[in-house]
Each structure stands twice: as structure tokens, then as C-alpha cells.
Amino acid sequence: MAFVAAAVAITARWGVRRVRLATAETAAVTSRRDVYALPLPPTHRFPSAKYAAVRSALAAHPAMADVAWRVAPPASRAQLVTTHTEEYVDAALGGLLSPEAVRATGFPWSPAGAVRATASTGGTVAAALGVLAEGGGPRIAGQVAGGTHHAHADRGAGFCVFNDIAVATRVVQAVYPAAAARVLIIDLDVHAGDGTASIFPPPSGHTPGTPLPRGTPAAPSVTTLSLHGEANWPPVKPPSTYDLPMPDGATDADVLSALAVAIPRAVAAAEPTLIFYQAGVDALAADTLGRLAMTPAGLRRRNRLVYRTALSAGIPLVITMGGGYTRPIDASVAAHADVYLDARAALREVPASPGSPSSSPVWNGTA
């Protein structure tokens, strides 16, 4: 399997299926330290330890027994400025943001934190490039981090410095203009992806939720679908192509019934050649910031709905993490791990063609 990004990570084999992952957390037997550390005060509310915990949970699972973990590539400045303004990128990397702009990201600025933000973005870029390099057939790539959907073109926000999915979209559309001609971003984090929606707005005059005819001047190359808490943060939610606002206390049945209609509708209308799945798990009832009432089983059904839709249509899929803020963090860690385990199970259900590129799905990512 060839990868455009040089630093793809893991190789494991289940029969003819190959799986690759990359992570900003080392998984060498002799080391468990974070390569891309995020220096935060002890009382900071962002659960940075969950990324190593998810990696450890996956590494300990029997389905991942043959997977070796590697370090993911930082995104380059050239990749970042495909989406973000040069002024913002240079200030974010060089420690030149205003105090107000730093506060908006939710993190104190540090050189290590800036590098980690580029790695979180670079893992999604590598995953997208890798999954498209595989050629035809059902395949999934993922990174064990990312989903930083609150970052706008000119600013960060809500624990997001750079918008990894937006950057990856722009990069793969430049490298693979045909294979990434039409991208669908499915964002199921309970907090609306305001940054992603602002970077890829629906055409002027478009009524959110209505299909756009492909092949007309009004049809964008990127379609966005967001299911989120209607009353939750952020207070200002730019429109996505498809918005599914959920009331506080929405249950598994509420969410799954909405998605069962919206996802097939979006896929049919957009005819995507690549799908990104922002798989935040903060819709859990136990989440301290979520305000919805989903169960772990409901989240797994949500995951399987996305995977079945993509795999059955032969559409390459890239997975990222997202929000998850239970206290203790264990329930969020388990739900994040389920995202990747469910993808592994979905791939096993796809008939394999030995020796064919379609039987070589790829996971590749960063934590």
C-alpha cells in the first residue's frame, strides 16, 4: 500500500485485510509517554489524558493484537494555509496570538502545544491521503484524535487550534481532485461544528437541509451534516448543508431515527467520493458537557449506521475522534474506543477479494 504522507504508521494483517494506524502517543513496549505533549495546568478541564487511554484500550483489545503504533506526521504550514489564513497560522505557530485569541482556543499557548496541534491535524491529512491512495473498494482510515471542528479559518475556539477535517479536505482535493471531488463531512459531536460550517458554507440562498443538485453551479464540492445539541455551545451556529438540532435529553431513539433519514438522504444528494466522520461521544448521558441522553449501545448503533452506509456504497471513510467529557473519563474512553472497534467489525463484514486493493482497508491516525 502506498501513502503520499511518509509517516503512516502501523501494519497489521487479518487475512487479506491490512490495517494501518498512527498516533501521537508512542506505543513502543518500552515507552508510554506522549510524543506530542499538551502542557496544561492540573486543574484544566480539558481531558488530555483520554488520548493515551484510548490508545491503551485499543492496544489491549484482542482485535488489535497485531497492531503496532507509530507517531503521526505534523501538518506542514503549506497544508495548514490551504484552509487557515497565513496570519493566523503564523501567529498560532509562533506564539503571537493576542491574549483574547489564546483564551478562545481554550489552551494556554506553548511551543509543545503548537506542535501537538499540527500533529492532530497532520494525522487526519495522512489518513485521508492514505485511504485514497488505496484505490477502489471499501476501506476506512482513522486517527485516534482530531475532530477539531470549532477552529475557523482565522481563529481557534473550543479546544480547537486548527480544523483538521477542513485542512484534510482541502489537501486531498488538491492531490486527488477526482477521488475527492465530492466530500461529505458527517459531524456527530454534540457541539455543533461551527468552524467547519463557516469554512464550507452552503451556497447563498440555500435552505439548510434541502438537497443541492449535483453538477449545477450551486452544488459545492463539500457537503456538511451536523447532528448536535440545539441549546448547547457554541451560541452561534453557522448553518451546515444538513442540520439536525437535538433538544436537551434526546435519547438513542431520537438521535438514531433522525440519522436514519438524514445520512442516506445526504449521501444520495451529494454522491460523495469521500466521507469524513467526526465521531464525538459527548452525546452520552453521563457526559458533563453533553446534555443529551444517549447510551453506549446507542452510540455503537450510530457508528454502525455510518459505517454500513459508507461501506455498502464503496465510499472511502476517514474517522476522527471528537468530544468526550465524562467524569471520571472512563466512560468516554470506552465510547471512543468503540468507534474504532466498531469500524474493525464493520470491515470484517465486507466480503474480501484476496489480492485486490478493495480488500485492504486502512486505518491511519494520530493521538
GROMACS .gro file of C-alpha atoms in nm:
model
  367
    1MET     CA    1   0.000   0.000   0.000
    2ALA     CA    2   0.141   0.338  -0.097
    3PHE     CA    3   0.093   0.651   0.111
    4VAL     CA    4   0.150   1.008   0.000
    5ALA     CA    5   0.230   1.110   0.357
    6ALA     CA    6   0.554   0.943   0.454
    7ALA     CA    7   0.480   0.889   0.821
    8VAL     CA    8   0.200   0.639   0.818
    9ALA     CA    9   0.211   0.404   1.089
   10ILE     CA   10   0.106   0.058   1.165
   11THR     CA   11   0.072  -0.255   0.968
   12ALA     CA   12  -0.137  -0.545   1.086
   13ARG     CA   13  -0.300  -0.823   0.888
   14TRP     CA   14  -0.626  -1.007   0.932
   15GLY     CA   15  -0.629  -1.244   0.634
   16VAL     CA   16  -0.606  -1.023   0.328
   17ARG     CA   17  -0.713  -0.708   0.510
   18ARG     CA   18  -0.445  -0.462   0.611
   19VAL     CA   19  -0.487  -0.203   0.883
   20ARG     CA   20  -0.265   0.095   0.949
   21LEU     CA   21  -0.279   0.339   1.236
   22ALA     CA   22  -0.059   0.622   1.354
   23THR     CA   23  -0.067   0.800   1.683
   24ALA     CA   24   0.098   1.091   1.854
   25GLU     CA   25   0.124   0.865   2.156
   26THR     CA   26   0.411   0.615   2.127
   27ALA     CA   27   0.322   0.251   2.170
   28ALA     CA   28   0.666   0.102   2.188
   29VAL     CA   29   0.680  -0.162   2.459
   30THR     CA   30   0.938   0.041   2.646
   31SER     CA   31   0.760   0.375   2.632
   32ARG     CA   32   0.412   0.503   2.713
   33ARG     CA   33   0.491   0.874   2.706
   34ASP     CA   34   0.314   1.134   2.489
   35VAL     CA   35   0.534   1.236   2.199
   36TYR     CA   36   0.322   1.546   2.143
   37ALA     CA   37   0.257   1.659   2.497
   38LEU     CA   38  -0.011   1.916   2.578
   39PRO     CA   39   0.113   2.113   2.881
   40LEU     CA   40  -0.191   2.213   3.085
   41PRO     CA   41  -0.245   2.331   3.443
   42PRO     CA   42  -0.352   2.047   3.677
   43THR     CA   43  -0.699   2.199   3.716
   44HIS     CA   44  -0.762   2.245   3.342
   45ARG     CA   45  -1.093   2.090   3.236
   46PHE     CA   46  -0.974   1.950   2.903
   47PRO     CA   47  -0.926   1.571   2.943
   48SER     CA   48  -0.595   1.544   2.756
   49ALA     CA   49  -0.517   1.208   2.920
   50LYS     CA   50  -0.801   1.041   2.733
   51TYR     CA   51  -0.600   1.011   2.410
   52ALA     CA   52  -0.333   0.788   2.565
   53ALA     CA   53  -0.609   0.599   2.746
   54VAL     CA   54  -0.796   0.530   2.421
   55ARG     CA   55  -0.476   0.416   2.255
   56SER     CA   56  -0.404   0.185   2.550
   57ALA     CA   57  -0.757   0.044   2.545
   58LEU     CA   58  -0.731  -0.034   2.175
   59ALA     CA   59  -0.382  -0.178   2.207
   60ALA     CA   60  -0.507  -0.415   2.480
   61HIS     CA   61  -0.807  -0.536   2.282
   62PRO     CA   62  -0.778  -0.879   2.113
   63ALA     CA   63  -0.900  -0.736   1.781
   64MET     CA   64  -0.596  -0.506   1.781
   65ALA     CA   65  -0.343  -0.767   1.892
   66ASP     CA   66  -0.126  -0.736   1.580
   67VAL     CA   67  -0.130  -0.356   1.562
   68ALA     CA   68   0.192  -0.164   1.633
   69TRP     CA   69   0.162   0.210   1.698
   70ARG     CA   70   0.372   0.483   1.540
   71VAL     CA   71   0.399   0.860   1.551
   72ALA     CA   72   0.178   1.063   1.317
   73PRO     CA   73   0.315   1.341   1.091
   74PRO     CA   74   0.266   1.707   1.184
   75ALA     CA   75   0.081   1.908   0.922
   76SER     CA   76   0.304   2.145   0.728
   77ARG     CA   77   0.248   2.518   0.708
   78ALA     CA   78   0.163   2.474   0.339
   79GLN     CA   79  -0.112   2.229   0.434
   80LEU     CA   80  -0.249   2.450   0.710
   81VAL     CA   81  -0.278   2.759   0.487
   82THR     CA   82  -0.497   2.572   0.240
   83THR     CA   83  -0.770   2.639   0.495
   84HIS     CA   84  -0.648   2.888   0.755
   85THR     CA   85  -0.525   3.240   0.691
   86GLU     CA   86  -0.149   3.286   0.679
   87GLU     CA   87  -0.170   3.545   0.955
   88TYR     CA   88  -0.349   3.308   1.188
   89VAL     CA   89  -0.124   3.010   1.113
   90ASP     CA   90   0.194   3.210   1.171
   91ALA     CA   91   0.060   3.360   1.493
   92ALA     CA   92  -0.064   3.024   1.625
   93LEU     CA   93   0.265   2.852   1.550
   94GLY     CA   94   0.486   3.137   1.666
   95GLY     CA   95   0.315   3.232   1.990
   96LEU     CA   96   0.196   3.566   1.851
   97LEU     CA   97  -0.177   3.532   1.913
   98SER     CA   98  -0.345   3.802   2.118
   99PRO     CA   99  -0.443   3.712   2.475
  100GLU     CA  100  -0.807   3.707   2.362
  101ALA     CA  101  -0.729   3.471   2.074
  102VAL     CA  102  -0.535   3.240   2.305
  103ARG     CA  103  -0.825   3.230   2.552
  104ALA     CA  104  -1.065   3.145   2.270
  105THR     CA  105  -0.872   2.826   2.192
  106GLY     CA  106  -0.920   2.709   2.549
  107PHE     CA  107  -0.549   2.629   2.589
  108PRO     CA  108  -0.254   2.830   2.715
  109TRP     CA  109  -0.006   2.876   2.431
  110SER     CA  110   0.318   2.678   2.440
  111PRO     CA  111   0.562   2.556   2.173
  112ALA     CA  112   0.474   2.195   2.259
  113GLY     CA  113   0.103   2.266   2.232
  114ALA     CA  114   0.151   2.429   1.892
  115VAL     CA  115   0.339   2.123   1.765
  116ARG     CA  116   0.071   1.893   1.902
  117ALA     CA  117  -0.197   2.093   1.717
  118THR     CA  118  -0.012   2.039   1.389
  119ALA     CA  119   0.018   1.665   1.461
  120SER     CA  120  -0.353   1.635   1.539
  121THR     CA  121  -0.421   1.793   1.200
  122GLY     CA  122  -0.148   1.601   1.020
  123GLY     CA  123  -0.287   1.266   1.131
  124THR     CA  124  -0.619   1.336   0.962
  125VAL     CA  125  -0.440   1.458   0.649
  126ALA     CA  126  -0.233   1.138   0.642
  127ALA     CA  127  -0.542   0.924   0.697
  128ALA     CA  128  -0.728   1.088   0.410
  129LEU     CA  129  -0.433   1.069   0.172
  130GLY     CA  130  -0.374   0.708   0.271
  131VAL     CA  131  -0.730   0.590   0.224
  132LEU     CA  132  -0.749   0.747  -0.123
  133ALA     CA  133  -0.410   0.606  -0.222
  134GLU     CA  134  -0.554   0.259  -0.167
  135GLY     CA  135  -0.764   0.269  -0.482
  136GLY     CA  136  -1.114   0.130  -0.517
  137GLY     CA  137  -1.324  -0.074  -0.279
  138PRO     CA  138  -1.449  -0.045   0.080
  139ARG     CA  139  -1.190   0.099   0.313
  140ILE     CA  140  -1.167   0.301   0.632
  141ALA     CA  141  -0.890   0.521   0.770
  142GLY     CA  142  -0.882   0.687   1.109
  143GLN     CA  143  -0.678   0.880   1.355
  144VAL     CA  144  -0.704   0.847   1.731
  145ALA     CA  145  -0.750   1.221   1.788
  146GLY     CA  146  -0.866   1.514   1.575
  147GLY     CA  147  -1.219   1.626   1.509
  148THR     CA  148  -1.121   1.986   1.592
  149HIS     CA  149  -1.428   2.134   1.429
  150HIS     CA  150  -1.455   2.463   1.621
  151ALA     CA  151  -1.147   2.616   1.455
  152HIS     CA  152  -1.238   2.878   1.193
  153ALA     CA  153  -1.021   2.995   0.905
  154ASP     CA  154  -0.887   3.289   1.106
  155ARG     CA  155  -0.914   3.177   1.468
  156GLY     CA  156  -0.928   2.885   1.707
  157ALA     CA  157  -1.204   2.811   1.955
  158GLY     CA  158  -1.337   2.548   2.193
  159PHE     CA  159  -1.020   2.335   2.239
  160CYS     CA  160  -0.952   2.351   1.864
  161VAL     CA  161  -0.649   2.530   1.718
  162PHE     CA  162  -0.661   2.408   1.357
  163ASN     CA  163  -0.954   2.243   1.180
  164ASP     CA  164  -0.811   1.903   1.090
  165ILE     CA  165  -1.102   1.778   0.878
  166ALA     CA  166  -1.121   2.101   0.679
  167VAL     CA  167  -0.746   2.101   0.617
  168ALA     CA  168  -0.750   1.734   0.517
  169THR     CA  169  -1.039   1.801   0.280
  170ARG     CA  170  -0.857   2.084   0.105
  171VAL     CA  171  -0.531   1.886   0.084
  172VAL     CA  172  -0.685   1.570  -0.064
  173GLN     CA  173  -0.892   1.770  -0.310
  174ALA     CA  174  -0.568   1.921  -0.439
  175VAL     CA  175  -0.380   1.589  -0.450
  176TYR     CA  176  -0.669   1.368  -0.567
  177PRO     CA  177  -0.911   1.604  -0.748
  178ALA     CA  178  -1.117   1.320  -0.892
  179ALA     CA  179  -1.117   1.080  -0.596
  180ALA     CA  180  -1.201   1.366  -0.355
  181ALA     CA  181  -1.424   1.558  -0.593
  182ARG     CA  182  -1.722   1.545  -0.356
  183VAL     CA  183  -1.666   1.527   0.017
  184LEU     CA  184  -1.932   1.466   0.282
  185ILE     CA  185  -1.847   1.561   0.642
  186ILE     CA  186  -2.069   1.383   0.898
  187ASP     CA  187  -2.022   1.557   1.233
  188LEU     CA  188  -2.198   1.386   1.525
  189ASP     CA  189  -2.032   1.567   1.813
  190VAL     CA  190  -2.290   1.713   2.048
  191HIS     CA  191  -2.135   2.060   2.000
  192ALA     CA  192  -2.204   2.196   1.652
  193GLY     CA  193  -1.901   2.221   1.424
  194ASP     CA  194  -1.924   2.596   1.374
  195GLY     CA  195  -1.573   2.622   1.232
  196THR     CA  196  -1.633   2.355   0.970
  197ALA     CA  197  -1.968   2.507   0.874
  198SER     CA  198  -1.812   2.852   0.835
  199ILE     CA  199  -1.527   2.717   0.619
  200PHE     CA  200  -1.766   2.519   0.396
  201PRO     CA  201  -2.089   2.724   0.395
  202PRO     CA  202  -2.389   2.619   0.188
  203PRO     CA  203  -2.439   2.834  -0.123
  204SER     CA  204  -2.606   3.169  -0.074
  205GLY     CA  205  -2.981   3.132  -0.065
  206HIS     CA  206  -2.969   2.760   0.011
  207THR     CA  207  -3.227   2.635   0.258
  208PRO     CA  208  -3.037   2.417   0.508
  209GLY     CA  209  -3.145   2.055   0.487
  210THR     CA  210  -3.264   2.065   0.127
  211PRO     CA  211  -3.069   1.869  -0.134
  212LEU     CA  212  -2.844   2.052  -0.378
  213PRO     CA  213  -2.849   1.921  -0.735
  214ARG     CA  214  -2.504   1.789  -0.822
  215GLY     CA  215  -2.343   1.929  -1.134
  216THR     CA  216  -2.500   2.274  -1.107
  217PRO     CA  217  -2.315   2.596  -1.018
  218ALA     CA  218  -2.488   2.588  -0.677
  219ALA     CA  219  -2.352   2.246  -0.584
  220PRO     CA  220  -2.049   2.265  -0.352
  221SER     CA  221  -1.762   2.018  -0.350
  222VAL     CA  222  -1.811   1.978   0.027
  223THR     CA  223  -2.140   1.888   0.196
  224THR     CA  224  -2.173   1.911   0.574
  225LEU     CA  225  -2.413   1.725   0.802
  226SER     CA  226  -2.423   1.811   1.172
  227LEU     CA  227  -2.626   1.648   1.448
  228HIS     CA  228  -2.578   1.847   1.768
  229GLY     CA  229  -2.742   1.980   2.081
  230GLU     CA  230  -2.972   2.266   1.984
  231ALA     CA  231  -2.924   2.457   2.311
  232ASN     CA  232  -2.560   2.360   2.364
  233TRP     CA  233  -2.239   2.551   2.288
  234PRO     CA  234  -2.146   2.731   2.064
  235PRO     CA  235  -2.412   3.000   2.094
  236VAL     CA  236  -2.379   3.097   1.726
  237LYS     CA  237  -2.411   2.803   1.487
  238PRO     CA  238  -2.349   2.880   1.119
  239PRO     CA  239  -2.571   2.663   0.900
  240SER     CA  240  -2.448   2.332   0.765
  241THR     CA  241  -2.591   2.181   0.449
  242TYR     CA  242  -2.791   1.949   0.678
  243ASP     CA  243  -2.850   2.043   1.042
  244LEU     CA  244  -3.014   1.810   1.293
  245PRO     CA  245  -3.052   2.008   1.618
  246MET     CA  246  -3.145   1.784   1.911
  247PRO     CA  247  -3.325   1.903   2.225
  248ASP     CA  248  -3.172   1.855   2.569
  249GLY     CA  249  -3.232   1.499   2.687
  250ALA     CA  250  -3.257   1.350   2.337
  251THR     CA  251  -3.242   0.970   2.358
  252ASP     CA  252  -3.097   0.693   2.144
  253ALA     CA  253  -3.429   0.663   1.960
  254ASP     CA  254  -3.441   1.038   1.891
  255VAL     CA  255  -3.089   1.055   1.753
  256LEU     CA  256  -3.092   0.730   1.558
  257SER     CA  257  -3.426   0.797   1.393
  258ALA     CA  258  -3.303   1.138   1.276
  259LEU     CA  259  -2.978   0.994   1.141
  260ALA     CA  260  -3.150   0.701   0.971
  261VAL     CA  261  -3.328   0.954   0.748
  262ALA     CA  262  -3.064   1.226   0.716
  263ILE     CA  263  -2.749   1.026   0.638
  264PRO     CA  264  -2.891   0.828   0.343
  265ARG     CA  265  -3.054   1.148   0.217
  266ALA     CA  266  -2.725   1.339   0.231
  267VAL     CA  267  -2.534   1.057   0.062
  268ALA     CA  268  -2.794   1.027  -0.214
  269ALA     CA  269  -2.797   1.402  -0.277
  270ALA     CA  270  -2.422   1.471  -0.252
  271GLU     CA  271  -2.299   1.146  -0.412
  272PRO     CA  272  -1.975   1.178  -0.211
  273THR     CA  273  -1.650   1.022  -0.323
  274LEU     CA  274  -1.505   1.057   0.031
  275ILE     CA  275  -1.667   1.077   0.376
  276PHE     CA  276  -1.522   1.217   0.699
  277TYR     CA  277  -1.683   1.104   1.026
  278GLN     CA  278  -1.631   1.325   1.331
  279ALA     CA  279  -1.721   1.070   1.598
  280GLY     CA  280  -1.751   1.272   1.916
  281VAL     CA  281  -1.900   1.072   2.205
  282ASP     CA  282  -2.021   1.360   2.421
  283ALA     CA  283  -2.383   1.269   2.348
  284LEU     CA  284  -2.353   1.016   2.632
  285ALA     CA  285  -2.600   1.078   2.913
  286ALA     CA  286  -2.308   1.078   3.160
  287ASP     CA  287  -2.114   1.347   2.974
  288THR     CA  288  -2.064   1.662   3.180
  289LEU     CA  289  -2.092   1.893   2.876
  290GLY     CA  290  -2.328   1.698   2.651
  291ARG     CA  291  -2.688   1.747   2.774
  292LEU     CA  292  -2.816   1.457   2.560
  293ALA     CA  293  -2.913   1.114   2.694
  294MET     CA  294  -2.757   0.852   2.468
  295THR     CA  295  -2.629   0.518   2.594
  296PRO     CA  296  -2.306   0.341   2.494
  297ALA     CA  297  -2.517   0.093   2.297
  298GLY     CA  298  -2.688   0.378   2.115
  299LEU     CA  299  -2.356   0.532   2.020
  300ARG     CA  300  -2.242   0.199   1.879
  301ARG     CA  301  -2.557   0.177   1.668
  302ARG     CA  302  -2.482   0.530   1.547
  303ASN     CA  303  -2.128   0.424   1.449
  304ARG     CA  304  -2.254   0.117   1.263
  305LEU     CA  305  -2.507   0.327   1.070
  306VAL     CA  306  -2.227   0.549   0.938
  307TYR     CA  307  -2.001   0.253   0.856
  308ARG     CA  308  -2.270   0.050   0.682
  309THR     CA  309  -2.368   0.349   0.472
  310ALA     CA  310  -2.013   0.416   0.355
  311LEU     CA  311  -1.903   0.055   0.307
  312SER     CA  312  -2.217  -0.056   0.126
  313ALA     CA  313  -2.174   0.228  -0.122
  314GLY     CA  314  -1.799   0.169  -0.159
  315ILE     CA  315  -1.719   0.521  -0.034
  316PRO     CA  316  -1.381   0.567   0.143
  317LEU     CA  317  -1.425   0.682   0.503
  318VAL     CA  318  -1.197   0.873   0.742
  319ILE     CA  319  -1.272   0.866   1.116
  320THR     CA  320  -1.163   1.116   1.380
  321MET     CA  321  -1.234   1.150   1.749
  322GLY     CA  322  -1.420   1.445   1.898
  323GLY     CA  323  -1.560   1.549   2.233
  324GLY     CA  324  -1.599   1.325   2.535
  325TYR     CA  325  -1.606   1.469   2.888
  326THR     CA  326  -1.740   1.221   3.142
  327ARG     CA  327  -1.604   1.234   3.500
  328PRO     CA  328  -1.433   1.006   3.557
  329ILE     CA  329  -1.320   0.988   3.196
  330ASP     CA  330  -1.352   0.607   3.171
  331ALA     CA  331  -1.695   0.608   3.004
  332SER     CA  332  -1.575   0.849   2.736
  333VAL     CA  333  -1.259   0.644   2.678
  334ALA     CA  334  -1.466   0.328   2.631
  335ALA     CA  335  -1.701   0.504   2.387
  336HIS     CA  336  -1.408   0.648   2.188
  337ALA     CA  337  -1.251   0.302   2.166
  338ASP     CA  338  -1.585   0.160   2.048
  339VAL     CA  339  -1.571   0.395   1.748
  340TYR     CA  340  -1.262   0.213   1.615
  341LEU     CA  341  -1.365  -0.134   1.728
  342ASP     CA  342  -1.698  -0.091   1.550
  343ALA     CA  343  -1.513   0.010   1.234
  344ARG     CA  344  -1.297  -0.300   1.264
  345ALA     CA  345  -1.608  -0.516   1.298
  346ALA     CA  346  -1.777  -0.345   1.003
  347LEU     CA  347  -1.476  -0.416   0.783
  348ARG     CA  348  -1.490  -0.784   0.874
  349GLU     CA  349  -1.842  -0.798   0.737
  350VAL     CA  350  -1.732  -0.677   0.392
  351PRO     CA  351  -1.662  -0.965   0.152
  352ALA     CA  352  -1.289  -0.979   0.080
  353SER     CA  353  -1.129  -1.022  -0.261
  354PRO     CA  354  -0.782  -1.168  -0.198
  355GLY     CA  355  -0.508  -0.969  -0.362
  356SER     CA  356  -0.739  -0.687  -0.458
  357PRO     CA  357  -0.689  -0.328  -0.333
  358SER     CA  358  -1.054  -0.330  -0.226
  359SER     CA  359  -0.970  -0.587   0.038
  360SER     CA  360  -0.704  -0.368   0.200
  361PRO     CA  361  -0.883  -0.112   0.420
  362VAL     CA  362  -0.656   0.131   0.603
  363TRP     CA  363  -0.670   0.299   0.942
  364ASN     CA  364  -0.412   0.568   0.998
  365GLY     CA  365  -0.406   0.840   1.258
  366THR     CA  366  -0.263   1.043   1.541
  367ALA     CA  367  -0.346   1.098   1.905
   0.00000   0.00000   0.00000
